[in-house]
PDB file of C-alpha atoms in Angstrom:
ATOM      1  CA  UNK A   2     123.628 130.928  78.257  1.00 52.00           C
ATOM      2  CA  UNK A   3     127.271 130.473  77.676  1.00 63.00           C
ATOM      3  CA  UNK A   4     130.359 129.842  79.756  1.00 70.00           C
ATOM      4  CA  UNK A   5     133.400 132.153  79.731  1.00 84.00           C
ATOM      5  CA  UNK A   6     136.324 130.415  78.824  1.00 87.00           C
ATOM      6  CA  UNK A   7     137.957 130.213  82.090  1.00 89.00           C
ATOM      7  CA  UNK A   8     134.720 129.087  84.038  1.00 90.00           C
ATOM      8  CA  UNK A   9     134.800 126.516  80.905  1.00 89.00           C
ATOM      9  CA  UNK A  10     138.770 125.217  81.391  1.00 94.00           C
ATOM     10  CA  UNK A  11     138.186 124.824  85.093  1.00 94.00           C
ATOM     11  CA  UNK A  12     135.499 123.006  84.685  1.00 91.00           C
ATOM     12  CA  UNK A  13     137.000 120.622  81.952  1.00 95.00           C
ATOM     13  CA  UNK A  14     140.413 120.547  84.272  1.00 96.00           C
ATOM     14  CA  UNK A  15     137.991 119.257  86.955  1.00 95.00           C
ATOM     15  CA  UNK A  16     136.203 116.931  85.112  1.00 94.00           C
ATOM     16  CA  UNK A  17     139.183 115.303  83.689  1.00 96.00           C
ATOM     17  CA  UNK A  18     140.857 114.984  86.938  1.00 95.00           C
ATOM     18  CA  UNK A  19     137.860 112.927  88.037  1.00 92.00           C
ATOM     19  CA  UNK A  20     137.878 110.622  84.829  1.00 92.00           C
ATOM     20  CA  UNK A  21     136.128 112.697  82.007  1.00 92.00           C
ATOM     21  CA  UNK A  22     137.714 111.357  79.498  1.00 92.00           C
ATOM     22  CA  UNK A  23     139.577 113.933  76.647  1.00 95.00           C
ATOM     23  CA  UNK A  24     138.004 111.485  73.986  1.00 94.00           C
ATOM     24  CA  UNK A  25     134.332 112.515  75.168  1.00 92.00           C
ATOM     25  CA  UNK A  26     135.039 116.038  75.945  1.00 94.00           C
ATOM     26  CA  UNK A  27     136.313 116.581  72.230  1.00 94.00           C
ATOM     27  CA  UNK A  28     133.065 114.938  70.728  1.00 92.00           C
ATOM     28  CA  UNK A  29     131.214 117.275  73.084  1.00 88.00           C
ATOM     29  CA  UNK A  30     129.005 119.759  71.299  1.00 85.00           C
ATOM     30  CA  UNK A  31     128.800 122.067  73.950  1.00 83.00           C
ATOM     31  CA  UNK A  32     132.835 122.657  73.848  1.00 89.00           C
ATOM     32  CA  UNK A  33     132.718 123.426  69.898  1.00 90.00           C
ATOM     33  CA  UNK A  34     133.152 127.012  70.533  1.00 89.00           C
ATOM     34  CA  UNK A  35     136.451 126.630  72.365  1.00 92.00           C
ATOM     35  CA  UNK A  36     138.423 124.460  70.469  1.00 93.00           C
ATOM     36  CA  UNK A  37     140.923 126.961  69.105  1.00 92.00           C
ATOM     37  CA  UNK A  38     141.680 128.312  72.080  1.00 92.00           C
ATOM     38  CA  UNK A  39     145.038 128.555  74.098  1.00 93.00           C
ATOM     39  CA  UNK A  40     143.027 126.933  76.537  1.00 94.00           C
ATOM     40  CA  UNK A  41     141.666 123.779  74.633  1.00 96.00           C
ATOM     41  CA  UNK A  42     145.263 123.431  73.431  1.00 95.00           C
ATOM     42  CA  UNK A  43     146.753 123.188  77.238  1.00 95.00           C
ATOM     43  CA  UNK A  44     144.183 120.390  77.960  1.00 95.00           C
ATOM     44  CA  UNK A  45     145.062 118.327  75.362  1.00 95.00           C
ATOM     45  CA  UNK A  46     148.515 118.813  76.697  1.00 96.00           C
ATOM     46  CA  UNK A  47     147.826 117.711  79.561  1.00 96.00           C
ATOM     47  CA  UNK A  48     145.375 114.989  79.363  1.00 96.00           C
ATOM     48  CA  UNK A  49     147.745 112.296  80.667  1.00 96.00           C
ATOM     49  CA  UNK A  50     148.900 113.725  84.196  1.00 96.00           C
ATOM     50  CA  UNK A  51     144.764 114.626  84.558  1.00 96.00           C
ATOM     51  CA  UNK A  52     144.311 110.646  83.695  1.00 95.00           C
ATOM     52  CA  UNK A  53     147.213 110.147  86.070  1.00 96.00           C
ATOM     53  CA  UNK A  54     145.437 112.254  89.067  1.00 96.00           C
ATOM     54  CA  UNK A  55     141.979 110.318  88.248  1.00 96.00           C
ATOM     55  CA  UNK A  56     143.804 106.755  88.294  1.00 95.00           C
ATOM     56  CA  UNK A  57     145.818 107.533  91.740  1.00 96.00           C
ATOM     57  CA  UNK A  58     142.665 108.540  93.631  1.00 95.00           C
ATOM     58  CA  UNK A  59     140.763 105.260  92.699  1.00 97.00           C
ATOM     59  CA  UNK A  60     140.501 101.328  93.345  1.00 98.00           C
ATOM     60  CA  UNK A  61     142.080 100.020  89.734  1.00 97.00           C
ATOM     61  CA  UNK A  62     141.668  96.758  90.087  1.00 98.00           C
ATOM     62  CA  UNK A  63     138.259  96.952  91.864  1.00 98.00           C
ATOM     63  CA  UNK A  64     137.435  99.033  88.623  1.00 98.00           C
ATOM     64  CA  UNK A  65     139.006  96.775  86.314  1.00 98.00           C
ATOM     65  CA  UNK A  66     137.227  93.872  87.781  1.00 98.00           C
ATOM     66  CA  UNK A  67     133.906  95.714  88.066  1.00 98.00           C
ATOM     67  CA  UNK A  68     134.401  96.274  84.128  1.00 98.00           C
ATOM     68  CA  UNK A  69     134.693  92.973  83.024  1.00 98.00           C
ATOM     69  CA  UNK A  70     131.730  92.075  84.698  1.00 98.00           C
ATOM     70  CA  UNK A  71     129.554  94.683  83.507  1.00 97.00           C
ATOM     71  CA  UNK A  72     130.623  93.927  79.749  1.00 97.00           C
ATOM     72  CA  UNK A  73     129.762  90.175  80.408  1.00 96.00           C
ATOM     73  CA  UNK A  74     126.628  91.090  82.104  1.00 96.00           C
ATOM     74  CA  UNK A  75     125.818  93.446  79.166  1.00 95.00           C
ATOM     75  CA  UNK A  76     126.601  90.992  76.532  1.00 95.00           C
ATOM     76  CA  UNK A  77     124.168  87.808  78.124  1.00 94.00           C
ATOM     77  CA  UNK A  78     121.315  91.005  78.878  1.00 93.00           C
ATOM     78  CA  UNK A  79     121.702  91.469  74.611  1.00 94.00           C
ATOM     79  CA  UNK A  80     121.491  88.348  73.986  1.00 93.00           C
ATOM     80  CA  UNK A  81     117.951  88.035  75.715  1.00 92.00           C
ATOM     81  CA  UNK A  82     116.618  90.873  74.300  1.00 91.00           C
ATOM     82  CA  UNK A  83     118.263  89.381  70.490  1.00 91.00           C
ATOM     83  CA  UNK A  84     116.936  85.523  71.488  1.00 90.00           C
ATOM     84  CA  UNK A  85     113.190  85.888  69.096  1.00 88.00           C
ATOM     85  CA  UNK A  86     112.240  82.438  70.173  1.00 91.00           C
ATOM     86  CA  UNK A  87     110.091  82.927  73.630  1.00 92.00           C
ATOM     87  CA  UNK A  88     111.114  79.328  74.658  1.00 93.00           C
ATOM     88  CA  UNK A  89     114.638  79.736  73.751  1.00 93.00           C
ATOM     89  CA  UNK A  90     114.923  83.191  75.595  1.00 92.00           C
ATOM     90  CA  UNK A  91     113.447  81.763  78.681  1.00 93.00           C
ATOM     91  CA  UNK A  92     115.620  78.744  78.889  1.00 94.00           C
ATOM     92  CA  UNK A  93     118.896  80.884  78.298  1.00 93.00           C
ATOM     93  CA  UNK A  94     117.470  83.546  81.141  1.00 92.00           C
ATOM     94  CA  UNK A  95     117.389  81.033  83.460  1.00 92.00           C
ATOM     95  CA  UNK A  96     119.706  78.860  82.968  1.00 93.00           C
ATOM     96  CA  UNK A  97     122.637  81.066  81.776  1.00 92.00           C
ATOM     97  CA  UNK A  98     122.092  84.675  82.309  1.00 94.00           C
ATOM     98  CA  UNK A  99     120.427  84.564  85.822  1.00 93.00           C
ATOM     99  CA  UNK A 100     123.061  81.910  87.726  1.00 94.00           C
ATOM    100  CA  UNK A 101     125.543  84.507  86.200  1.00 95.00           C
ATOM    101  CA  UNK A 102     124.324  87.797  87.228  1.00 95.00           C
ATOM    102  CA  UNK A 103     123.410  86.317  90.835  1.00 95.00           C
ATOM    103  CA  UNK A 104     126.970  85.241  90.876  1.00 96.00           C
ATOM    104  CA  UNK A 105     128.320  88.608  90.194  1.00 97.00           C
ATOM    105  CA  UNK A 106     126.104  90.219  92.392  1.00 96.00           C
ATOM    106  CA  UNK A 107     127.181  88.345  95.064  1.00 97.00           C
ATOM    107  CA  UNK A 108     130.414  89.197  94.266  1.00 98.00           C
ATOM    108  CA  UNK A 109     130.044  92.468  94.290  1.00 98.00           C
ATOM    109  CA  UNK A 110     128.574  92.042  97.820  1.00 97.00           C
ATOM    110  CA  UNK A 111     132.200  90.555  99.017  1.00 98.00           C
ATOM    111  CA  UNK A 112     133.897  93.763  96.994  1.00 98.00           C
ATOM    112  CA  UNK A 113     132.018  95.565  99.748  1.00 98.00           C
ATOM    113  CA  UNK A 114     132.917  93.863 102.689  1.00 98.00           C
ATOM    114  CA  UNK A 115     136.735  94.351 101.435  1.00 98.00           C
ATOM    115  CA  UNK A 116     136.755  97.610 100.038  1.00 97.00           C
ATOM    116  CA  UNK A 117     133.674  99.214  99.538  1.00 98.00           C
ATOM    117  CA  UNK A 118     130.773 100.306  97.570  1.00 98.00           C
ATOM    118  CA  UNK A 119     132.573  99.914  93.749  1.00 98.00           C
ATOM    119  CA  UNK A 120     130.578 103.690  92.636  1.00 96.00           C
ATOM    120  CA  UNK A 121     132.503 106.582  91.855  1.00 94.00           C
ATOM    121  CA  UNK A 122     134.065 107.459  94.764  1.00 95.00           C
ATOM    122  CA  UNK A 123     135.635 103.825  94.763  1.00 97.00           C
ATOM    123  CA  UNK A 124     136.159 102.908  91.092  1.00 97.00           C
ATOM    124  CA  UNK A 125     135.552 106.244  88.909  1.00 95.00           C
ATOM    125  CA  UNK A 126     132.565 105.232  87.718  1.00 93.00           C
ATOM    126  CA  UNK A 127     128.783 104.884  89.931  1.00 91.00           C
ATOM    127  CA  UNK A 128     126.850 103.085  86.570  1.00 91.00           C
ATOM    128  CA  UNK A 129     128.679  99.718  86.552  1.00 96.00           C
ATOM    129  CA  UNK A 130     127.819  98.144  89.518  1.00 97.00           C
ATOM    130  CA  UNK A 131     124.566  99.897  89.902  1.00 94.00           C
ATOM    131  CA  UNK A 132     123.285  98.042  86.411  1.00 94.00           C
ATOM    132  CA  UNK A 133     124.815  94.676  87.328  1.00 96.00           C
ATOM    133  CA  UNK A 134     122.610  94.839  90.606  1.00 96.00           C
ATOM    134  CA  UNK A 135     119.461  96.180  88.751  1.00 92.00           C
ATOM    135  CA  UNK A 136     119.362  92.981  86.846  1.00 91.00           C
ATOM    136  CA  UNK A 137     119.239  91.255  90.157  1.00 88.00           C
ATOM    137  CA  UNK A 138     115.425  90.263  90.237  1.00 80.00           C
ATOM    138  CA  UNK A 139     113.522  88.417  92.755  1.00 79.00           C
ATOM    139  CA  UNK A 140     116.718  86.876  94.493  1.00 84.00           C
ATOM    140  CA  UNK A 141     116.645  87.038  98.417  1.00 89.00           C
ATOM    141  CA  UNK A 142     119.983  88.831  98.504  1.00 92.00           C
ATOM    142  CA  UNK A 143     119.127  92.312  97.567  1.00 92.00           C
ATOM    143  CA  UNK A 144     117.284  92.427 100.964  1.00 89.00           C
ATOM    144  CA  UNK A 145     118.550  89.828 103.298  1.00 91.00           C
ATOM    145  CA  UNK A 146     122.258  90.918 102.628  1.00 94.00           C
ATOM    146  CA  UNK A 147     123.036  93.821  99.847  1.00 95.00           C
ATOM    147  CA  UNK A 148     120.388  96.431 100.930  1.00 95.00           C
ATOM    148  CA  UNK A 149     121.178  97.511 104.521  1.00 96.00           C
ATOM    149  CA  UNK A 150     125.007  97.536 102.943  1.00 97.00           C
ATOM    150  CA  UNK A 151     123.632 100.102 100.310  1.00 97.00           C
ATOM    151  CA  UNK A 152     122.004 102.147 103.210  1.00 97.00           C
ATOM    152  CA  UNK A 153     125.262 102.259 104.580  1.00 97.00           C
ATOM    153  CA  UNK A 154     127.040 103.177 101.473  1.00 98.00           C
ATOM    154  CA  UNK A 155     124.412 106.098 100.924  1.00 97.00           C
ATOM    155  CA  UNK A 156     125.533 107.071 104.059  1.00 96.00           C
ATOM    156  CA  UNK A 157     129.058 107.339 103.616  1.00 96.00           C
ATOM    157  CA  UNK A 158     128.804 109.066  99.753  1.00 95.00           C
ATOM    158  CA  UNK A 159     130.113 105.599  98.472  1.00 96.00           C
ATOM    159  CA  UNK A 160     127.226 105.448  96.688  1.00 96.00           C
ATOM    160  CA  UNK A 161     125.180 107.936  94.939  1.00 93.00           C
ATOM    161  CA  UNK A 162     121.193 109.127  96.209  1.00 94.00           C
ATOM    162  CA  UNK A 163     120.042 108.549  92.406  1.00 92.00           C
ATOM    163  CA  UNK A 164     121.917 105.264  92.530  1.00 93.00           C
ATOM    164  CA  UNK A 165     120.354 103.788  95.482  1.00 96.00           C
ATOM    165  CA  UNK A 166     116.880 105.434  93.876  1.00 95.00           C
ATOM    166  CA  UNK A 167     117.252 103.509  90.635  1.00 92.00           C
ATOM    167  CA  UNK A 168     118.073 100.375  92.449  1.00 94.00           C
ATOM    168  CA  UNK A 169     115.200 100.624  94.606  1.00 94.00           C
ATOM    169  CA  UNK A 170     112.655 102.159  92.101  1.00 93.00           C
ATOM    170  CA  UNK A 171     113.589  98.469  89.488  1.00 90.00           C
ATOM    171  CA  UNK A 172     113.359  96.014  92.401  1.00 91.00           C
ATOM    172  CA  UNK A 173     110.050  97.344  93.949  1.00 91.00           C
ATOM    173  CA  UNK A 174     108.628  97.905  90.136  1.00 90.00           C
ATOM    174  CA  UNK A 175     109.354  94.173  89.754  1.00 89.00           C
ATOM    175  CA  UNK A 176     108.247  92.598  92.567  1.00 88.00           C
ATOM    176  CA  UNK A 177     104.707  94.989  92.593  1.00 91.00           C
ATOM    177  CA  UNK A 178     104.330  94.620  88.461  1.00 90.00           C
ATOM    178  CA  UNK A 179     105.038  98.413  88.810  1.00 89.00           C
ATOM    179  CA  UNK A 180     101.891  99.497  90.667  1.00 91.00           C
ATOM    180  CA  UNK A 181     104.761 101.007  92.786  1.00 93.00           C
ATOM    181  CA  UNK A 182     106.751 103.513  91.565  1.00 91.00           C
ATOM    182  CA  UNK A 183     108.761 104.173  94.434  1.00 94.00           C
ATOM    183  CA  UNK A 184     110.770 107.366  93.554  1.00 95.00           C
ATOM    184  CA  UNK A 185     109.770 107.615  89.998  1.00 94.00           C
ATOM    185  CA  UNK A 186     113.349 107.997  88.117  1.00 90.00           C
ATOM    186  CA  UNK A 187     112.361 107.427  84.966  1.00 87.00           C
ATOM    187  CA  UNK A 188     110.472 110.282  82.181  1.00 86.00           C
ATOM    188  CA  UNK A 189     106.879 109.393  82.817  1.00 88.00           C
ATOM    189  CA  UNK A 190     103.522 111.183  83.969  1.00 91.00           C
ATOM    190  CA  UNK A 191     102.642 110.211  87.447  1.00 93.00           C
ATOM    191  CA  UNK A 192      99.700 111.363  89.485  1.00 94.00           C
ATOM    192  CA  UNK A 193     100.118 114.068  92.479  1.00 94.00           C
ATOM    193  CA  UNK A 194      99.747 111.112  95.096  1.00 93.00           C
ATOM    194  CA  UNK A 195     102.752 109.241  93.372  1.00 94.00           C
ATOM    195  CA  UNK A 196     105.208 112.345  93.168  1.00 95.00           C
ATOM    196  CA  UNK A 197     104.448 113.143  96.617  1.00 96.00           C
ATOM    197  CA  UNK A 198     105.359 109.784  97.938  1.00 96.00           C
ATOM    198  CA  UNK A 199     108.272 110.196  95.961  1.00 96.00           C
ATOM    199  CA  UNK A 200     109.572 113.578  96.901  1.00 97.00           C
ATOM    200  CA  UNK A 201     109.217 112.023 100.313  1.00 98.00           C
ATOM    201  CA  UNK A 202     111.244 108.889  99.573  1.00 98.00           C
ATOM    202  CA  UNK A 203     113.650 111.201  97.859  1.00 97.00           C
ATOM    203  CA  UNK A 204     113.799 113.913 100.807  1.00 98.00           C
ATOM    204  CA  UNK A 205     114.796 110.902 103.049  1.00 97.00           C
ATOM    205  CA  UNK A 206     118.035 110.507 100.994  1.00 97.00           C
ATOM    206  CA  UNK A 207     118.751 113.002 100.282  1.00 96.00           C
ATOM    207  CA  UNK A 208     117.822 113.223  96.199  1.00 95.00           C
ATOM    208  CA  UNK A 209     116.771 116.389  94.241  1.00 94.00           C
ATOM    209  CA  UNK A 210     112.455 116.757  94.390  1.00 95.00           C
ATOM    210  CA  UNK A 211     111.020 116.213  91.010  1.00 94.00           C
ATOM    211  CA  UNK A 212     110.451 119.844  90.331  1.00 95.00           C
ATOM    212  CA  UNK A 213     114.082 120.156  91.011  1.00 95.00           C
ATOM    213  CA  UNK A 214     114.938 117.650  88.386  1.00 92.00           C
ATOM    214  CA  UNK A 215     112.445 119.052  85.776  1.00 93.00           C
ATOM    215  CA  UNK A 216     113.862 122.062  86.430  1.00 94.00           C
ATOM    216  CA  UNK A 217     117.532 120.539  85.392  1.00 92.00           C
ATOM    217  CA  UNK A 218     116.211 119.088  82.777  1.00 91.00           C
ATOM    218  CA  UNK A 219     115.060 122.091  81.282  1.00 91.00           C
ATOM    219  CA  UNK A 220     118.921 123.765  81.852  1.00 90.00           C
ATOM    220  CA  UNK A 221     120.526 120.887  79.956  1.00 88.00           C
ATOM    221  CA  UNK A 222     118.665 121.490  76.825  1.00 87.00           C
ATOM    222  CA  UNK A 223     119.154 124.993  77.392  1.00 88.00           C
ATOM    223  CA  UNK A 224     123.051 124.544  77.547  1.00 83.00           C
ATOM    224  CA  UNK A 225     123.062 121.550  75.453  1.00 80.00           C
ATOM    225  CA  UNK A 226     124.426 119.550  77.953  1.00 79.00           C
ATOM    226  CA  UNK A 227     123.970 116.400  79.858  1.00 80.00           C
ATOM    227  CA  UNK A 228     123.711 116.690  83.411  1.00 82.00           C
ATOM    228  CA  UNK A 229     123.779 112.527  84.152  1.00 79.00           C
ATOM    229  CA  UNK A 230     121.001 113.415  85.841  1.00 81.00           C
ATOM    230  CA  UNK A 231     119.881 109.935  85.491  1.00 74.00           C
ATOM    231  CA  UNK A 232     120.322 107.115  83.005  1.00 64.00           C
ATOM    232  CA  UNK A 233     116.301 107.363  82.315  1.00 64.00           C
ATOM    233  CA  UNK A 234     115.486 111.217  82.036  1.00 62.00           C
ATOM    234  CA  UNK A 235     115.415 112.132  78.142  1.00 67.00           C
ATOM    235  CA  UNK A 236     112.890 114.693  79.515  1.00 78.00           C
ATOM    236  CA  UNK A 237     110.834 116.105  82.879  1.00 89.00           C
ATOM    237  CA  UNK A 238     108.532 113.979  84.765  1.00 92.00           C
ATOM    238  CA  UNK A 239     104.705 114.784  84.460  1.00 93.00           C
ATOM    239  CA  UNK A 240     102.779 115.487  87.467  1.00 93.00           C
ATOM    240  CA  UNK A 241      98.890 115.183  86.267  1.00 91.00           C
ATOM    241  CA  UNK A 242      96.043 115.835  88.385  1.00 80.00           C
ATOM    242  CA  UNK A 243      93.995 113.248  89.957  1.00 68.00           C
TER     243      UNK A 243
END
């Protein structure tokens, strides 16, 4: 299956406008056969007043903020995972990259109260703040305080069904040791009983059943394309029998 290159341009014209950036489009493999065209040639003309558009519909310094965070989040979560001393790695989890993550999350609560859920709709982007809360574990704000806010952002599109999904599907893995899988997001084999309660969970806000998502799965390797269906699906999710 392949594009014509005017369903391809408005597509690209439309993703740029919305902050695909001209850098990722170019190293996109799926775009190879268009590159001498009239039409690849006007894009790249034209990259700035897309960024422009993107920038002027969006919170910048929400985003900018949200940014930093996420690459100082990212940095102490390497660090962890680099720390091969289990004593070490413990100590620096909780006493450096926990007290900093809770403060950011809690900061990202107040970025709510003032302007909103920071996801794409907001910011540009609906990954940043979504990892920052996933690292978030067993800390009494997630439901006390952030959750019914999240409910309400799901409500409003400020923040995305898979989003809200991923969020929930971490924090109840956590806190069960994963005997819940909650709406299974990630490429696994579940049983029938577990993508039933999970096509219901998913129904209820909203989000694509898991045949639906195999199914999309399937179409990106067909086009050679990534969907963002969801930062965990490299492939479909395996419903086995009982």
């Amino acid at each position: 299956m392949r594009m014509t290159p005017r369903v391809c341009f408005l597509f690209l014209e439309r993703g740029m406008t919305k902050g695909w950036d001209w850098k990722s489009i170019k190293k996109d493999k799926a775009f190879r056969a268009y590159h001498d065209s009239k039409g690849w040639t006007a894009l790249a003309k034209h990259q700035q007043q897309f960024r422009h558009t993107f920038e002027s519909g969006i919170n910048l310094p929400v985003r900018e903020e949200v940014k930093r965070m996420l690459v100082r989040d990212q940095l102490r979560a390497i660090k962890v995972a680099l720390t091969p001393v289990k004593r070490w790695r413990e100590w620096y989890t909780n006493k450096r990259f926990v007290p900093h993550n809770r403060a950011m999350v809690r900061r990202i609560n107040e970025i709510i109260d003032e302007s909103g859920y920071p996801g794409e709709r907001l910011i540009g982007d609906r990954s940043w703040a979504t990892i920052i809360i996933s690292h978030n574990e067993h800390d009494t704000i997630y439901f006390q305080t952030l959750r019914p806010k999240l409910l309400q952002a799901l409500e409003t599109g400020m923040l995305a069904p898979i989003d809200f999904a991923q969020l929930e599907t971490w924090r109840r893995g956590v806190d069960s040791q994963w005997n819940d899988q909650a709406y299974v997001i990630f490429e696994q084999t579940v049983t029938k009983a577990q993508a039933a309660k999970a096509d219901e969970l998913r129904r209820a806000i909203n989000l694509r059943s898991i045949d639906l998502n195999n199914r999309l799965v399937a179409l990106e390797r067909e086009l050679g394309m990534d969907f963002h269906l969801s930062p965990y699906h490299g492939g479909p999710i395996t419903v086995k029998d009982e």
